[in-house]
Amino acid sequence: MALDTSVPNQKVTIKAGTVLFPEGSAANSLNVLHSGALRYLVEAPGGRKLELFKISGANLTPGASALFGSGRYPFTIVAEQDCVLSTYVMSQSTVGRSLAARSSLGIMVGRSLLREITESFKRVNQLRKIASDMGKTNDNLSLLYYQFNPSVFPDIKPGQPIADPSSEIVDPVLRLARENLKHYFDNGGILPERPTANYVEEDHSQLLVKYYPEEIEFQDGEFNFVRKVILADPNLLAQLFAPDPSMVSYVCDKLGRVQNNITENAKSILEELDENFSLLLGGVESLTEKYFLILDMAANGYATAPPEFVVPILQVVSQKIERALAGHQAIFGSAIPSPSPNIKSFLEKTAGLAKKFEASNPTAKAASNGSGISVDGSADATAIRKELANSASSIIQFSGMGGDAIKEFSAMMVKLKSLKNPLDSDNDTRKLRRSITKTYFDIYAACFQKYVNSGKNVPKPVDLMLKYGFFDETMLDDSQLVFMSTFKDAITSVSDIPIHYGTEWLEKIYKRECPTSLDELGQNFFDKVKMDNRNAVFKKESDLPPDIDNPEARLKFEFGAMYEANVRLTTGSLATYLPILTKYHSQIPLGKAYVTKKMLTDTIHDIMAVDFSVFNREVIYNNPEMGINKEFVQRAIVPDFVIVPSIGSKIMMWQELSIHRGSGSKESRGRIVLPIFVQGDLKSLLIDAFAAFRWELCKTILGPEWNNVGNPSITADYMDYVQFYKKNKDLSIEIKEKLAAEFKRFRNERDIFANDYQLWIKYEAEGVQRLNRVVRGIFYRHIPFARTIREKVSKMPAFGEINNRFVNIRTRKFTELENRYKKYINALGSLPDPLRENMEFYRV
């Protein structure tokens, strides 16, 4: 039974579970909570209830917003605990006068409303993100439904106009799919040839003409002002409101209207959520049922797409279903009403089909070595070798090479194949390999150009060359041919690490989605053009005419500047370098040497779990609208990782920035290049590359100050240590003698640093002491461990003092930022993300 508020000026005790004010009931009182806790609920479609938030404490005025809106409660308020409440008869017409007469009461109402607004805003933004994620998932699944079951859409052809969905289509999934396909194809979208789990997570909003906001839009300068006013000292407010008592009622009226708007927003989002839940899980016309049919076809061998594509997508759908079921329970406290009848069967059959698929590919599982690599173990090596017969000839013919060049190159290849070992390091063999290499890359470049122009439709030998460096099937073992012919990319979730295979990277350069790289002389594309056209006056890149600056020219530059160079350098052995893959290159199976995107992502995350700031740099953040001008903030900018078709034991830190001059240069990504077949421990090789990245980035950012100990940095402090270790009082004579011998092993200070960085990441992070106290102190200051590791090692004597020093420095910095950022706190009591993340970086 609801609270009776008709009794004037009453003070009552409310038992836990009592409904004080039902949603939609008339508001005829102002209520003051003295003690206890309350729950605020809103009604969702289908009669479900959603808890918006809870509040507890004293001097709160629950539901006061109803007096400043429609006059009816926009939510249901329930006693979470036993509560003591006072009620005062009041209405929309009298509340303004009442608050003006007692400013202290008005201040209480205003602050209570602000608290409700803050809690509502948090909850509504949670719902907004869930609704957006589900909407994106449903849209992407509707596109893939067409790809996996095109017979349901006989009139739809990619590249051809699609009519608006007929009003006669009542199936919500089919209507959604047609609407999305129309926009997707009209805006130039191309469905993936090989659908992966990534596609379900990707944002295709621009192609679909949709918007997936993760927060509700809230831009209200007046509210921001009122918020600051009501949070001022009550004594000052009393003096402020004394000359004009109506001010306090205006403040409360504004806050009440804001709270009512947020509540209405919540109800709108709940309707969207209900629609999304229904599309995915509701009834016989849901995405679950549509994909259950695809599951049946896949299980019975009638699927239109290969099982290696269908099964991973079905697993993703299964995960989405489980997550949605759990999400509905968490949001509404109940199971979804009228669910799809085959949800349980879908989950069970998908799990069974996935196991069956894995079991039918035992070689794939064995070869994966934990990397998710899939190889067809039943493949017939003889059939594959037959399919790839005369690959070298097919590749050469496809490239369009001239007749004389073909004869010359073929003669060199015959000579190379006649050698006992084509990787011998004698002078004659090295000269032969150099000649072959030059022509090989001319062929590769010509084939890639045709690969792009033909929409990636090329003969299989050409495809294998572009991916792996394959050229001649007679120079490879059966197991190697089987791997390259049957390997399927691992299905991975969306990664926060930008990783590109070689062909993907070249395609990005061709489409101008990324700036060109530097060459081995440190020149970019524009520098090279100026060198080649010294008589022309080009002041900036935009001055270049189309006949000089075009996709083909950029691709040619990138190929010679970065790609070809790194195929060579990543081998780690220039004396035996040959870009054509042979059986002599590796003694381990290619499946165990292959680097998948998932394997690389996981390894990078492993290192970042120790050195969390490895990709951080200080950049300038401006936000004129909030009065933020030139605030220096820490920002993590992960480099691009490019996997080139080579086999070797070296990962190249090619450049620390992709733009070295001008605006945005310090915020540009670096470039790290690695071979597709790694010979060695991937983590160790990456640690070396990350050490080089840290060193070079610090030098570039600091400029001439990189070696100035007056401006502490990792490079300055470490150079000072290397140059003056003999005079360092913190090092014993024995350690100094050991360092003198050890430093001779390395070419330069960066290599010495990289060696110590390996020890820091692998051993010191585990509490195993491998560095001297000077290096440990430098690293702890400039390359701090992640918080969990710091908490562990700080208890050890070797780390105790330097940890205390680190904590003191970071605490002072955090306090300084906290005080400086107070003026930037927005209307809802939060900071812009860059400032908030900067504070988190310095939080100890």
PDB file of C-alpha atoms in Angstrom, residues 363-364 366-369 371 373 375 468 476-484 487 581-595 599 647-648 676-680:
ATOM      1  CA  THR A 363      46.512 -31.723 -37.302  1.00  0.00           C
ATOM      2  CA  ALA A 364      45.289 -28.182 -36.939  1.00  0.00           C
ATOM      3  CA  ALA A 366      48.491 -30.115 -32.916  1.00  0.00           C
ATOM      4  CA  ALA A 367      50.118 -27.578 -35.190  1.00  0.00           C
ATOM      5  CA  SER A 368      48.541 -24.599 -33.549  1.00  0.00           C
ATOM      6  CA  ASN A 369      50.774 -24.769 -30.484  1.00  0.00           C
ATOM      7  CA  SER A 371      47.980 -20.060 -31.424  1.00  0.00           C
ATOM      8  CA  ILE A 373      46.121 -22.084 -36.227  1.00  0.00           C
ATOM      9  CA  VAL A 375      45.280 -26.739 -40.810  1.00  0.00           C
ATOM     10  CA  TYR A 468      54.272 -16.251 -47.399  1.00  0.00           C
ATOM     11  CA  LEU A 476      59.500 -26.972 -50.358  1.00  0.00           C
ATOM     12  CA  ASP A 477      58.603 -30.098 -48.370  1.00  0.00           C
ATOM     13  CA  ASP A 478      55.148 -31.664 -48.509  1.00  0.00           C
ATOM     14  CA  SER A 479      54.320 -30.547 -44.949  1.00  0.00           C
ATOM     15  CA  GLN A 480      55.183 -26.949 -45.817  1.00  0.00           C
ATOM     16  CA  LEU A 481      53.001 -26.996 -48.928  1.00  0.00           C
ATOM     17  CA  VAL A 482      50.121 -28.526 -46.967  1.00  0.00           C
ATOM     18  CA  PHE A 483      50.386 -25.854 -44.293  1.00  0.00           C
ATOM     19  CA  MET A 484      50.387 -22.916 -46.718  1.00  0.00           C
ATOM     20  CA  PHE A 487      45.958 -22.826 -43.266  1.00  0.00           C
ATOM     21  CA  LEU A 581      60.794 -19.507 -49.067  1.00  0.00           C
ATOM     22  CA  THR A 582      62.613 -22.851 -49.246  1.00  0.00           C
ATOM     23  CA  LYS A 583      62.813 -26.007 -47.138  1.00  0.00           C
ATOM     24  CA  TYR A 584      66.268 -24.910 -46.029  1.00  0.00           C
ATOM     25  CA  HIS A 585      64.973 -21.858 -44.179  1.00  0.00           C
ATOM     26  CA  SER A 586      63.536 -23.668 -41.155  1.00  0.00           C
ATOM     27  CA  GLN A 587      64.024 -26.948 -39.337  1.00  0.00           C
ATOM     28  CA  ILE A 588      60.756 -26.559 -37.407  1.00  0.00           C
ATOM     29  CA  PRO A 589      57.268 -26.978 -38.906  1.00  0.00           C
ATOM     30  CA  LEU A 590      55.884 -23.788 -40.421  1.00  0.00           C
ATOM     31  CA  GLY A 591      52.762 -24.160 -38.278  1.00  0.00           C
ATOM     32  CA  LYS A 592      54.838 -23.684 -35.134  1.00  0.00           C
ATOM     33  CA  ALA A 593      56.754 -20.729 -36.545  1.00  0.00           C
ATOM     34  CA  TYR A 594      53.701 -18.941 -37.960  1.00  0.00           C
ATOM     35  CA  VAL A 595      52.617 -15.719 -36.214  1.00  0.00           C
ATOM     36  CA  MET A 599      49.296 -14.936 -30.868  1.00  0.00           C
ATOM     37  CA  ILE A 647      61.141 -16.123 -42.135  1.00  0.00           C
ATOM     38  CA  GLY A 648      63.658 -15.067 -39.518  1.00  0.00           C
ATOM     39  CA  ILE A 676      55.352 -14.123 -40.637  1.00  0.00           C
ATOM     40  CA  PHE A 677      57.465 -17.155 -39.648  1.00  0.00           C
ATOM     41  CA  VAL A 678      59.400 -16.403 -36.464  1.00  0.00           C
ATOM     42  CA  GLN A 679      62.505 -18.420 -35.667  1.00  0.00           C
ATOM     43  CA  GLY A 680      62.850 -17.972 -31.906  1.00  0.00           C
TER      44      GLY A 680
END
